[in-house]
mmCIF file of C-alpha atoms (C1' of nucleotides) in Angstrom:
data_model
loop_
_atom_site.group_PDB
_atom_site.id
_atom_site.type_symbol
_atom_site.label_atom_id
_atom_site.label_comp_id
_atom_site.label_asym_id
_atom_site.label_seq_id
_atom_site.Cartn_x
_atom_site.Cartn_y
_atom_site.Cartn_z
ATOM 1 C CA MET A 45 7.922 -7.478 -33.464
ATOM 2 C CA SER A 46 4.742 -7.184 -31.499
ATOM 3 C CA ASN A 47 2.119 -4.554 -32.271
ATOM 4 C CA PRO A 48 2.911 -1.420 -30.257
ATOM 5 C CA GLN A 49 -0.581 -0.218 -30.040
ATOM 6 C CA LEU A 50 -1.684 -3.447 -27.895
ATOM 7 C CA THR A 51 -1.788 -2.765 -24.222
ATOM 8 C CA PRO A 52 -1.919 -5.588 -21.462
ATOM 9 C CA VAL A 53 -5.573 -5.338 -21.403
ATOM 10 C CA SER A 54 -5.469 -5.885 -25.223
ATOM 11 C CA TYR A 55 -4.038 -9.270 -24.516
ATOM 12 C CA VAL A 56 -6.362 -9.886 -21.572
ATOM 13 C CA VAL A 57 -9.286 -9.539 -23.959
ATOM 14 C CA LEU A 58 -7.558 -11.715 -26.934
ATOM 15 C CA GLY A 59 -6.868 -14.388 -24.499
ATOM 16 C CA LEU A 60 -10.439 -14.388 -22.714
ATOM 17 C CA VAL A 61 -11.759 -14.650 -26.164
ATOM 18 C CA ALA A 62 -9.465 -17.447 -27.207
ATOM 19 C CA GLN A 63 -10.500 -19.317 -24.002
ATOM 20 C CA GLY A 64 -14.312 -19.063 -25.198
ATOM 21 C CA ALA A 65 -15.715 -15.647 -24.011
ATOM 22 C CA THR A 66 -17.882 -14.446 -26.391
ATOM 23 C CA THR A 67 -19.415 -11.208 -25.230
ATOM 24 C CA SER A 68 -18.011 -8.399 -23.162
ATOM 25 C CA TYR A 69 -20.294 -9.505 -20.247
ATOM 26 C CA ASP A 70 -19.035 -13.180 -20.517
ATOM 27 C CA MET A 71 -15.563 -11.699 -20.380
ATOM 28 C CA LYS A 72 -16.431 -9.570 -17.364
ATOM 29 C CA GLN A 73 -17.882 -12.783 -15.633
ATOM 30 C CA LYS A 74 -14.662 -14.803 -16.575
ATOM 31 C CA ALA A 75 -12.317 -12.216 -15.565
ATOM 32 C CA SER A 76 -13.942 -11.412 -12.353
ATOM 33 C CA ARG A 77 -13.301 -15.071 -10.983
ATOM 34 C CA SER A 78 -9.732 -15.336 -12.296
ATOM 35 C CA VAL A 79 -7.501 -12.870 -13.818
ATOM 36 C CA GLY A 80 -9.337 -10.125 -12.305
ATOM 37 C CA TYR A 81 -8.150 -11.307 -8.939
ATOM 38 C CA PHE A 82 -4.585 -9.846 -9.682
ATOM 39 C CA TRP A 83 -5.323 -7.621 -12.634
ATOM 40 C CA ASN A 84 -8.482 -5.456 -11.940
ATOM 41 C CA PHE A 85 -10.152 -3.015 -14.466
ATOM 42 C CA PRO A 86 -13.671 -1.707 -14.645
ATOM 43 C CA HIS A 87 -16.176 -3.456 -17.148
ATOM 44 C CA SER A 88 -16.154 -0.563 -19.260
ATOM 45 C CA GLN A 89 -12.818 -1.606 -20.528
ATOM 46 C CA LEU A 90 -14.239 -4.807 -21.766
ATOM 47 C CA TYR A 91 -16.548 -2.974 -24.060
ATOM 48 C CA ALA A 92 -14.203 -0.433 -25.241
ATOM 49 C CA GLU A 93 -11.318 -2.405 -25.841
ATOM 50 C CA PRO A 94 -12.860 -5.162 -28.146
ATOM 51 C CA ALA A 95 -14.131 -2.184 -30.425
ATOM 52 C CA ARG A 96 -10.250 -1.073 -30.538
ATOM 53 C CA LEU A 97 -9.492 -4.567 -31.442
ATOM 54 C CA VAL A 98 -11.892 -5.026 -34.363
ATOM 55 C CA GLU A 99 -10.718 -1.742 -35.743
ATOM 56 C CA LEU A 100 -7.059 -3.329 -35.839
ATOM 57 C CA GLY A 101 -8.656 -6.422 -37.482
ATOM 58 C CA LEU A 102 -7.811 -8.760 -34.387
ATOM 59 C CA LEU A 103 -11.449 -9.632 -33.516
ATOM 60 C CA ASP A 104 -14.419 -10.232 -35.762
ATOM 61 C CA GLU A 105 -17.761 -8.710 -34.348
ATOM 62 C CA MET A 106 -21.338 -9.978 -34.958
ATOM 63 C CA ARG A 107 -24.626 -8.670 -33.616
ATOM 64 C CA GLU A 108 -27.106 -11.232 -32.261
ATOM 65 C CA ALA A 109 -30.180 -11.130 -34.489
ATOM 66 C CA GLU A 110 -32.677 -10.813 -31.589
ATOM 67 C CA GLY A 111 -33.124 -10.238 -27.963
ATOM 68 C CA ARG A 112 -30.372 -8.267 -26.480
ATOM 69 C CA ARG A 113 -28.698 -8.090 -29.883
ATOM 70 C CA ARG A 114 -25.283 -8.381 -28.127
ATOM 71 C CA ARG A 115 -22.051 -7.957 -29.950
ATOM 72 C CA VAL A 116 -20.377 -11.450 -30.186
ATOM 73 C CA TYR A 117 -16.601 -11.494 -30.688
ATOM 74 C CA THR A 118 -14.310 -14.176 -32.222
ATOM 75 C CA LEU A 119 -10.662 -13.891 -32.851
ATOM 76 C CA THR A 120 -9.495 -13.556 -36.458
ATOM 77 C CA ARG A 121 -6.538 -15.132 -37.786
ATOM 78 C CA GLY A 122 -4.465 -11.915 -37.019
ATOM 79 C CA GLY A 123 -5.732 -11.845 -33.473
ATOM 80 C CA ARG A 124 -4.616 -15.395 -32.814
ATOM 81 C CA GLU A 125 -1.293 -14.502 -34.193
ATOM 82 C CA ALA A 126 -0.892 -11.359 -32.239
ATOM 83 C CA LEU A 127 -1.841 -13.458 -29.245
ATOM 84 C CA ASP A 128 0.532 -16.457 -29.835
ATOM 85 C CA GLU A 129 3.468 -14.062 -30.842
ATOM 86 C CA TRP A 130 2.965 -12.164 -27.387
ATOM 87 C CA LEU A 131 2.940 -15.312 -25.403
ATOM 88 C CA ARG A 132 6.122 -16.447 -26.979
ATOM 89 C CA GLU A 133 8.159 -13.043 -27.044
ATOM 90 C CA PRO A 134 10.307 -12.478 -24.183
ATOM 91 C CA THR A 135 8.812 -10.260 -21.353
ATOM 92 C CA THR A 136 10.533 -7.231 -20.705
ATOM 93 C CA ASP A 137 8.295 -5.299 -18.391
ATOM 94 C CA GLN A 138 8.965 -5.454 -14.693
ATOM 95 C CA THR A 139 6.187 -6.513 -12.298
ATOM 96 C CA GLN A 140 4.558 -3.493 -10.799
ATOM 97 C CA ILE A 141 3.158 -3.743 -7.330
ATOM 98 C CA ARG A 142 0.478 -1.095 -6.530
ATOM 99 C CA ASP A 143 0.222 -1.431 -2.683
ATOM 100 C CA THR A 144 -1.157 1.608 -0.814
ATOM 101 C CA GLY A 145 -0.345 -0.045 2.585
ATOM 102 C CA LEU A 146 3.459 -0.301 1.438
ATOM 103 C CA LEU A 147 3.428 3.181 0.251
ATOM 104 C CA LYS A 148 2.248 4.337 3.531
ATOM 105 C CA LEU A 149 4.736 2.256 5.463
ATOM 106 C CA PHE A 150 7.334 3.744 3.103
ATOM 107 C CA PHE A 151 6.295 7.090 4.260
ATOM 108 C CA GLY A 152 5.322 6.572 7.519
ATOM 109 C CA ASP A 153 8.299 8.224 9.380
ATOM 110 C CA GLY A 154 6.105 10.445 11.233
ATOM 111 C CA MET A 155 3.630 7.694 12.398
ATOM 112 C CA SER A 156 3.895 6.280 16.009
ATOM 113 C CA PRO A 157 4.574 2.579 16.414
ATOM 114 C CA ALA A 158 0.990 2.178 17.610
ATOM 115 C CA GLU A 159 -0.239 3.953 14.390
ATOM 116 C CA ILE A 160 2.170 1.619 12.182
ATOM 117 C CA ALA A 161 0.889 -1.426 13.987
ATOM 118 C CA ALA A 162 -2.680 -0.465 13.330
ATOM 119 C CA LEU A 163 -1.895 -0.028 9.741
ATOM 120 C CA ALA A 164 -0.107 -3.429 9.897
ATOM 121 C CA ARG A 165 -3.024 -5.318 11.454
ATOM 122 C CA GLU A 166 -5.375 -3.853 8.931
ATOM 123 C CA GLN A 167 -3.097 -5.035 6.076
ATOM 124 C CA GLU A 168 -2.618 -8.355 7.668
ATOM 125 C CA GLU A 169 -6.268 -8.807 7.820
ATOM 126 C CA ALA A 170 -7.032 -7.829 4.257
ATOM 127 C CA HIS A 171 -4.189 -10.067 2.834
ATOM 128 C CA GLN A 172 -5.407 -12.901 5.154
ATOM 129 C CA ALA A 173 -8.979 -12.468 3.610
ATOM 130 C CA ARG A 174 -7.517 -12.836 0.055
ATOM 131 C CA LEU A 175 -5.578 -15.674 1.143
ATOM 132 C CA THR A 176 -8.564 -17.525 2.398
ATOM 133 C CA VAL A 177 -10.457 -16.870 -0.884
ATOM 134 C CA TYR A 178 -7.419 -18.239 -3.004
ATOM 135 C CA GLU A 179 -7.420 -21.243 -0.679
ATOM 136 C CA THR A 180 -10.953 -21.959 -1.266
ATOM 137 C CA ILE A 181 -11.065 -21.565 -4.959
ATOM 138 C CA GLU A 182 -7.796 -23.385 -5.432
ATOM 139 C CA ASP A 183 -9.103 -26.867 -5.978
ATOM 140 C CA ALA A 184 -12.082 -25.658 -7.862
ATOM 141 C CA VAL A 185 -9.799 -24.369 -10.782
ATOM 142 C CA ALA A 186 -9.711 -26.840 -13.708
ATOM 143 C CA ASN A 187 -7.503 -25.203 -15.956
ATOM 144 C CA PRO A 188 -3.866 -25.885 -14.856
ATOM 145 C CA SER A 189 -2.679 -22.586 -16.205
ATOM 146 C CA HIS A 190 -5.281 -20.866 -14.201
ATOM 147 C CA ALA A 191 -4.361 -23.145 -11.190
ATOM 148 C CA ALA A 192 -0.840 -22.103 -11.360
ATOM 149 C CA VAL A 193 -1.820 -18.431 -11.322
ATOM 150 C CA VAL A 194 -3.988 -18.978 -8.412
ATOM 151 C CA ARG A 195 -1.206 -20.696 -6.742
ATOM 152 C CA ALA A 196 1.021 -17.626 -7.458
ATOM 153 C CA GLY A 197 -1.595 -15.157 -5.815
ATOM 154 C CA LEU A 198 -1.938 -17.674 -3.007
ATOM 155 C CA LEU A 199 1.754 -17.544 -2.428
ATOM 156 C CA HIS A 200 2.003 -13.562 -2.528
ATOM 157 C CA GLU A 201 -0.883 -13.266 -0.180
ATOM 158 C CA ARG A 202 0.744 -15.605 2.311
ATOM 159 C CA THR A 203 4.087 -13.917 2.087
ATOM 160 C CA PHE A 204 2.586 -10.460 2.567
ATOM 161 C CA ALA A 205 0.273 -11.543 5.451
ATOM 162 C CA GLU A 206 3.215 -12.908 6.940
ATOM 163 C CA PHE A 207 5.101 -9.791 6.408
ATOM 164 C CA TRP A 208 2.581 -7.335 7.935
ATOM 165 C CA ARG A 209 2.300 -9.652 10.986
ATOM 166 C CA GLU A 210 5.855 -9.210 11.692
ATOM 167 C CA ILE A 211 5.574 -5.349 11.237
ATOM 168 C CA ALA A 212 2.606 -5.438 13.665
ATOM 169 C CA ALA A 213 4.540 -7.260 16.200
ATOM 170 C CA THR A 214 7.581 -5.076 15.728
ATOM 171 C CA PRO A 215 6.916 -1.879 14.171
ATOM 172 C CA PRO A 216 10.169 -0.160 12.503
ATOM 173 C CA MET B 1056 -12.425 12.515 4.716
ATOM 174 C CA SER B 1057 -9.350 12.592 2.261
ATOM 175 C CA ASN B 1058 -9.359 14.760 -0.698
ATOM 176 C CA PRO B 1059 -10.752 12.763 -3.532
ATOM 177 C CA GLN B 1060 -8.569 14.751 -6.212
ATOM 178 C CA LEU B 1061 -5.345 13.288 -4.831
ATOM 179 C CA THR B 1062 -3.930 10.170 -6.423
ATOM 180 C CA PRO B 1063 -1.300 7.845 -5.179
ATOM 181 C CA VAL B 1064 1.273 9.715 -7.192
ATOM 182 C CA SER B 1065 0.125 12.929 -5.419
ATOM 183 C CA TYR B 1066 1.062 11.221 -1.887
ATOM 184 C CA VAL B 1067 4.379 9.886 -3.530
ATOM 185 C CA VAL B 1068 5.269 13.624 -4.177
ATOM 186 C CA LEU B 1069 3.965 14.800 -0.768
ATOM 187 C CA GLY B 1070 5.762 12.074 0.952
ATOM 188 C CA LEU B 1071 9.043 12.752 -1.100
ATOM 189 C CA VAL B 1072 8.996 16.372 -0.335
ATOM 190 C CA ALA B 1073 8.260 15.749 3.352
ATOM 191 C CA GLN B 1074 11.448 13.383 3.337
ATOM 192 C CA GLY B 1075 13.346 16.431 2.186
ATOM 193 C CA ALA B 1076 13.159 16.055 -1.889
ATOM 194 C CA THR B 1077 12.911 19.868 -3.043
ATOM 195 C CA THR B 1078 13.065 19.657 -7.057
ATOM 196 C CA SER B 1079 11.521 17.425 -9.365
ATOM 197 C CA TYR B 1080 14.923 16.183 -10.318
ATOM 198 C CA ASP B 1081 15.751 15.350 -6.645
ATOM 199 C CA MET B 1082 12.334 13.442 -6.280
ATOM 200 C CA LYS B 1083 13.107 11.454 -9.319
ATOM 201 C CA GLN B 1084 16.598 10.517 -8.000
ATOM 202 C CA LYS B 1085 15.186 9.511 -4.619
ATOM 203 C CA ALA B 1086 12.316 7.713 -5.937
ATOM 204 C CA SER B 1087 14.419 5.751 -8.469
ATOM 205 C CA ARG B 1088 16.278 4.290 -5.438
ATOM 206 C CA SER B 1089 13.543 3.632 -3.175
ATOM 207 C CA VAL B 1090 9.787 3.834 -3.780
ATOM 208 C CA GLY B 1091 10.206 3.380 -7.653
ATOM 209 C CA TYR B 1092 11.536 -0.073 -7.211
ATOM 210 C CA PHE B 1093 7.758 -1.240 -6.791
ATOM 211 C CA TRP B 1094 5.909 1.907 -7.807
ATOM 212 C CA ASN B 1095 7.234 2.927 -10.946
ATOM 213 C CA PHE B 1096 6.299 6.031 -13.112
ATOM 214 C CA PRO B 1097 7.845 8.334 -15.709
ATOM 215 C CA HIS B 1098 9.895 11.534 -14.535
ATOM 216 C CA SER B 1099 7.263 13.611 -16.323
ATOM 217 C CA GLN B 1100 5.002 13.004 -13.758
ATOM 218 C CA LEU B 1101 7.184 14.503 -11.071
ATOM 219 C CA TYR B 1102 6.946 17.634 -13.086
ATOM 220 C CA ALA B 1103 3.377 17.667 -13.696
ATOM 221 C CA GLU B 1104 2.258 16.361 -10.200
ATOM 222 C CA PRO B 1105 3.917 19.129 -8.018
ATOM 223 C CA ALA B 1106 2.066 21.827 -10.406
ATOM 224 C CA ARG B 1107 -1.173 20.320 -9.277
ATOM 225 C CA LEU B 1108 -0.241 20.181 -5.693
ATOM 226 C CA VAL B 1109 0.757 23.810 -5.761
ATOM 227 C CA GLU B 1110 -2.910 24.621 -7.377
ATOM 228 C CA LEU B 1111 -4.368 22.848 -4.397
ATOM 229 C CA GLY B 1112 -2.321 24.657 -2.009
ATOM 230 C CA LEU B 1113 -0.588 21.619 -0.857
ATOM 231 C CA LEU B 1114 3.013 22.729 -1.911
ATOM 232 C CA ASP B 1115 4.772 25.966 -2.219
ATOM 233 C CA GLU B 1116 6.820 26.722 -5.024
ATOM 234 C CA MET B 1117 9.723 28.920 -5.583
ATOM 235 C CA ARG B 1118 12.295 29.563 -8.353
ATOM 236 C CA GLU B 1119 15.946 29.662 -7.926
ATOM 237 C CA ALA B 1120 17.167 32.985 -8.476
ATOM 238 C CA GLU B 1121 20.191 32.143 -10.558
ATOM 239 C CA GLY B 1122 21.486 28.984 -12.659
ATOM 240 C CA ARG B 1123 18.804 26.673 -13.751
ATOM 241 C CA ARG B 1124 16.066 28.615 -11.960
ATOM 242 C CA ARG B 1125 14.538 25.382 -10.867
ATOM 243 C CA ARG B 1126 11.524 25.115 -9.003
ATOM 244 C CA VAL B 1127 11.895 24.346 -5.350
ATOM 245 C CA TYR B 1128 9.087 22.766 -3.472
ATOM 246 C CA THR B 1129 8.140 22.886 0.130
ATOM 247 C CA LEU B 1130 5.185 21.412 2.112
ATOM 248 C CA THR B 1131 2.401 23.931 3.247
ATOM 249 C CA ARG B 1132 0.582 23.343 6.395
ATOM 250 C CA GLY B 1133 -2.236 21.901 4.411
ATOM 251 C CA GLY B 1134 0.028 19.472 2.605
ATOM 252 C CA ARG B 1135 1.466 18.104 5.670
ATOM 253 C CA GLU B 1136 -1.972 17.780 6.952
ATOM 254 C CA ALA B 1137 -3.199 15.917 3.884
ATOM 255 C CA LEU B 1138 -0.299 13.537 4.247
ATOM 256 C CA ASP B 1139 -0.718 12.931 7.663
ATOM 257 C CA GLU B 1140 -4.479 12.187 7.181
ATOM 258 C CA TRP B 1141 -3.944 9.912 4.370
ATOM 259 C CA LEU B 1142 -1.130 7.918 6.423
ATOM 260 C CA ARG B 1143 -3.703 7.414 9.324
ATOM 261 C CA GLU B 1144 -6.873 6.775 7.359
ATOM 262 C CA PRO B 1145 -7.688 3.120 6.627
ATOM 263 C CA THR B 1146 -6.540 1.679 3.344
ATOM 264 C CA THR B 1147 -9.501 0.259 1.264
ATOM 265 C CA ASP B 1148 -7.880 -0.364 -2.169
ATOM 266 C CA GLN B 1149 -6.497 -3.788 -2.797
ATOM 267 C CA THR B 1150 -3.021 -4.455 -3.937
ATOM 268 C CA GLN B 1151 -2.747 -4.526 -7.625
ATOM 269 C CA ILE B 1152 -0.009 -6.814 -9.126
ATOM 270 C CA ARG B 1153 0.668 -6.168 -12.747
ATOM 271 C CA ASP B 1154 2.860 -8.971 -13.788
ATOM 272 C CA THR B 1155 3.018 -9.729 -17.491
ATOM 273 C CA GLY B 1156 4.724 -12.971 -17.066
ATOM 274 C CA LEU B 1157 1.645 -14.073 -14.802
ATOM 275 C CA LEU B 1158 -0.637 -13.045 -17.536
ATOM 276 C CA LYS B 1159 1.112 -14.969 -20.163
ATOM 277 C CA LEU B 1160 0.854 -18.086 -17.947
ATOM 278 C CA PHE B 1161 -2.721 -17.456 -17.423
ATOM 279 C CA PHE B 1162 -3.473 -17.530 -21.106
ATOM 280 C CA GLY B 1163 -0.803 -19.916 -21.828
ATOM 281 C CA ASP B 1164 -2.833 -23.056 -22.671
ATOM 282 C CA GLY B 1165 -1.700 -23.052 -26.176
ATOM 283 C CA MET B 1166 1.817 -23.161 -25.267
ATOM 284 C CA SER B 1167 3.980 -26.284 -25.153
ATOM 285 C CA PRO B 1168 5.309 -27.294 -21.968
ATOM 286 C CA ALA B 1169 8.994 -26.330 -23.403
ATOM 287 C CA GLU B 1170 7.710 -22.703 -24.038
ATOM 288 C CA ILE B 1171 6.032 -22.461 -20.649
ATOM 289 C CA ALA B 1172 9.432 -23.674 -19.120
ATOM 290 C CA ALA B 1173 11.010 -20.843 -21.198
ATOM 291 C CA LEU B 1174 8.847 -18.389 -19.967
ATOM 292 C CA ALA B 1175 9.313 -19.510 -16.472
ATOM 293 C CA ARG B 1176 13.026 -19.406 -16.524
ATOM 294 C CA GLU B 1177 13.205 -15.961 -18.064
ATOM 295 C CA GLN B 1178 10.776 -14.959 -15.046
ATOM 296 C CA GLU B 1179 12.842 -16.559 -12.601
ATOM 297 C CA GLU B 1180 16.040 -15.017 -13.766
ATOM 298 C CA ALA B 1181 14.365 -11.603 -13.636
ATOM 299 C CA HIS B 1182 12.955 -12.129 -10.085
ATOM 300 C CA GLN B 1183 16.422 -13.410 -9.043
ATOM 301 C CA ALA B 1184 17.952 -10.350 -10.470
ATOM 302 C CA ARG B 1185 15.727 -8.009 -8.296
ATOM 303 C CA LEU B 1186 16.141 -10.207 -5.443
ATOM 304 C CA THR B 1187 20.126 -9.685 -5.776
ATOM 305 C CA VAL B 1188 19.409 -5.883 -5.901
ATOM 306 C CA TYR B 1189 17.235 -5.795 -2.980
ATOM 307 C CA GLU B 1190 19.733 -8.047 -0.893
ATOM 308 C CA THR B 1191 22.602 -5.611 -1.734
ATOM 309 C CA ILE B 1192 20.986 -2.624 -0.773
ATOM 310 C CA GLU B 1193 19.241 -3.870 2.190
ATOM 311 C CA ASP B 1194 21.870 -3.143 4.794
ATOM 312 C CA ALA B 1195 22.626 0.218 3.155
ATOM 313 C CA VAL B 1196 19.085 1.498 4.047
ATOM 314 C CA ALA B 1197 19.099 3.653 7.060
ATOM 315 C CA ASN B 1198 15.728 4.772 7.206
ATOM 316 C CA PRO B 1199 13.797 1.848 9.269
ATOM 317 C CA SER B 1200 10.386 2.526 7.299
ATOM 318 C CA HIS B 1201 12.300 2.172 3.948
ATOM 319 C CA ALA B 1202 14.134 -0.810 5.138
ATOM 320 C CA ALA B 1203 10.970 -2.512 6.054
ATOM 321 C CA VAL B 1204 9.733 -1.842 2.411
ATOM 322 C CA VAL B 1205 12.774 -3.322 1.072
ATOM 323 C CA ARG B 1206 12.122 -6.253 2.971
ATOM 324 C CA ALA B 1207 8.587 -6.533 1.568
ATOM 325 C CA GLY B 1208 10.013 -6.483 -2.057
ATOM 326 C CA LEU B 1209 12.796 -8.958 -1.284
ATOM 327 C CA LEU B 1210 10.518 -11.416 0.188
ATOM 328 C CA HIS B 1211 8.093 -10.891 -2.626
ATOM 329 C CA GLU B 1212 10.989 -11.543 -5.351
ATOM 330 C CA ARG B 1213 12.039 -14.386 -3.311
ATOM 331 C CA THR B 1214 8.495 -15.936 -3.287
ATOM 332 C CA PHE B 1215 8.027 -15.350 -7.058
ATOM 333 C CA ALA B 1216 11.424 -16.616 -8.038
ATOM 334 C CA GLU B 1217 10.697 -19.696 -6.149
ATOM 335 C CA PHE B 1218 7.264 -19.958 -7.830
ATOM 336 C CA TRP B 1219 8.825 -19.682 -11.425
ATOM 337 C CA ARG B 1220 11.414 -22.220 -10.448
ATOM 338 C CA GLU B 1221 8.715 -24.632 -9.708
ATOM 339 C CA ILE B 1222 6.835 -23.836 -12.987
ATOM 340 C CA ALA B 1223 10.003 -24.241 -14.975
ATOM 341 C CA ALA B 1224 10.564 -27.531 -13.365
ATOM 342 C CA THR B 1225 7.062 -28.983 -13.875
ATOM 343 C CA PRO B 1226 5.012 -26.908 -16.525
ATOM 344 C CA PRO B 1227 1.581 -27.124 -15.801
ATOM 345 C "C1'" DC C 512 36.519 24.387 -26.444
ATOM 346 C "C1'" DC C 513 33.792 21.106 -28.046
ATOM 347 C "C1'" DT C 514 30.767 17.460 -27.150
ATOM 348 C "C1'" DA C 515 28.258 14.226 -24.593
ATOM 349 C "C1'" DT C 516 25.433 13.757 -20.982
ATOM 350 C "C1'" DC C 517 22.832 15.554 -17.132
ATOM 351 C "C1'" DA C 518 18.847 18.067 -15.899
ATOM 352 C "C1'" DT C 519 14.539 20.267 -16.393
ATOM 353 C "C1'" DG C 520 10.804 20.872 -18.429
ATOM 354 C "C1'" DT C 521 6.266 20.946 -22.103
ATOM 355 C "C1'" DA C 522 3.023 19.213 -25.372
ATOM 356 C "C1'" DA C 523 0.050 15.681 -27.342
ATOM 357 C "C1'" DT C 524 -1.870 11.693 -27.166
ATOM 358 C "C1'" DC C 525 -4.600 8.060 -25.199
ATOM 359 C "C1'" DC C 526 -5.856 4.618 -21.986
ATOM 360 C "C1'" DG C 527 -8.284 3.977 -17.760
ATOM 361 C "C1'" DT C 528 -11.578 5.352 -14.653
ATOM 362 C "C1'" DT C 529 -16.023 7.366 -13.236
ATOM 363 C "C1'" DA C 530 -20.434 8.504 -13.938
ATOM 364 C "C1'" DC C 531 -24.532 8.017 -16.435
ATOM 365 C "C1'" DA C 532 -28.285 5.750 -18.862
ATOM 366 C "C1'" DT C 533 -31.257 2.173 -20.393
ATOM 367 C "C1'" DG C 534 -33.089 -2.067 -21.994
ATOM 368 C "C1'" DA C 535 -33.802 -7.326 -20.492
ATOM 369 C "C1'" DT C 536 -34.570 -10.796 -16.980
ATOM 370 C "C1'" DT C 537 -36.208 -12.595 -12.707
ATOM 371 C "C1'" DA C 538 -38.495 -12.567 -8.333
ATOM 372 C "C1'" DT C 539 -42.279 -11.328 -5.595
ATOM 373 C "C1'" DA D 197 -47.617 -6.318 -12.685
ATOM 374 C "C1'" DT D 198 -44.182 -4.100 -10.592
ATOM 375 C "C1'" DA D 199 -39.716 -3.652 -8.286
ATOM 376 C "C1'" DA D 200 -35.314 -5.081 -8.207
ATOM 377 C "C1'" DT D 201 -31.363 -6.511 -10.396
ATOM 378 C "C1'" DC D 202 -28.864 -8.146 -14.372
ATOM 379 C "C1'" DA D 203 -26.883 -6.968 -18.493
ATOM 380 C "C1'" DT D 204 -25.025 -3.622 -22.002
ATOM 381 C "C1'" DG D 205 -23.533 -0.255 -23.223
ATOM 382 C "C1'" DT D 206 -21.958 5.296 -23.934
ATOM 383 C "C1'" DA D 207 -19.927 9.669 -22.606
ATOM 384 C "C1'" DA D 208 -16.550 12.688 -20.678
ATOM 385 C "C1'" DC D 209 -12.747 13.826 -17.920
ATOM 386 C "C1'" DG D 210 -8.212 13.326 -16.432
ATOM 387 C "C1'" DG D 211 -4.026 11.182 -15.229
ATOM 388 C "C1'" DA D 212 -0.072 8.549 -17.140
ATOM 389 C "C1'" DT D 213 2.892 7.798 -20.763
ATOM 390 C "C1'" DT D 214 5.426 8.965 -24.839
ATOM 391 C "C1'" DA D 215 7.806 12.044 -27.413
ATOM 392 C "C1'" DC D 216 9.800 16.120 -28.027
ATOM 393 C "C1'" DA D 217 12.817 20.092 -26.691
ATOM 394 C "C1'" DT D 218 16.582 22.765 -24.712
ATOM 395 C "C1'" DG D 219 19.466 24.836 -21.263
ATOM 396 C "C1'" DA D 220 23.413 23.553 -17.855
ATOM 397 C "C1'" DT D 221 27.527 20.902 -16.708
ATOM 398 C "C1'" DA D 222 31.333 18.058 -16.929
ATOM 399 C "C1'" DG D 223 34.961 15.540 -19.377
ATOM 400 C "C1'" DG D 224 38.009 15.140 -22.936
#
DNA sequence: CCTATCATGTAATCCGTTACATGATTAT
DNA sequence: ATAATCATGTAACGGATTACATGATAGG
């Protein structure tokens, strides 16, 4: 019986706070070098979403007394429970892949083989670049859960770089 | 210089109409067994979006004279050009993977190895099921562009099924 | 002929994005 | 001291989702 008002971003915020993030900017920093790689969102959500979660009683908010008077968030008991419950409940939603390159390929009947090859090379390069990033950070990730997810990203990029390489070689 | 008012869904609609879809329900049917596999959206968008595209002069709309008086759409010259231009312009946006299972794994520090293994088995099963679907339809897809995209989906599911199998075997 | 499901849409809500704005730090 | 950039937010808009609603068609 999970709370239907909570979106994936809600759990990203709860999870980041659980992992020690305290302010919105802190979440942004942590996310940009981890979960943000495969689940991206603008920083404004990291300011809006915590406010919602405070409303729902899942986060506590305190203001710093001086300096920037930033909002500092901590998990409430309810927030911890909501996160734990979500982690343990079955996952129904299917993976969504939002890939503009694939979309173009799908509708690319009208393109010439040369144009398709150009698209494919461009896509291969992009995936290869990300693959390199993942390979670079792979060993620096201490947290095993994070490392596993980096590995998933790495495998995905490798698969797709390879896919596009084949398309470039023999356009459909 | 593509039209900034057009979203990916806009191009899905333009593309589906270009491939012969005529009514919203027709798009829904076609999408559900092709592009919908990896880029999903509710059917209401296939009623709202064409209206927008008519506004922009990219689709023509006609009503059937009798029966259900459905709206029948056709590409305008401008619509065809917008689609062609989009197909040929460089693709800047990065692939987004929205995978709740990965998100849970990422925040799964607090889970026990057994719980992580349970998540992994559940995910492996889901990806395996999709893999089977893709393998089943693979040969039935006549359109080479569509077949290529099915192949991409197939490779993705295979990669992720394998990934989760490893996680289930040795939880981080 | 009646009922279930298919087919076609509309309305309202809200999340996510874009754009704007401004106060702190740091570098020169 | 001043400029540049970092850090922290707010406001507004619009697309995406959910929910609702109802007219056709087919099956029994």
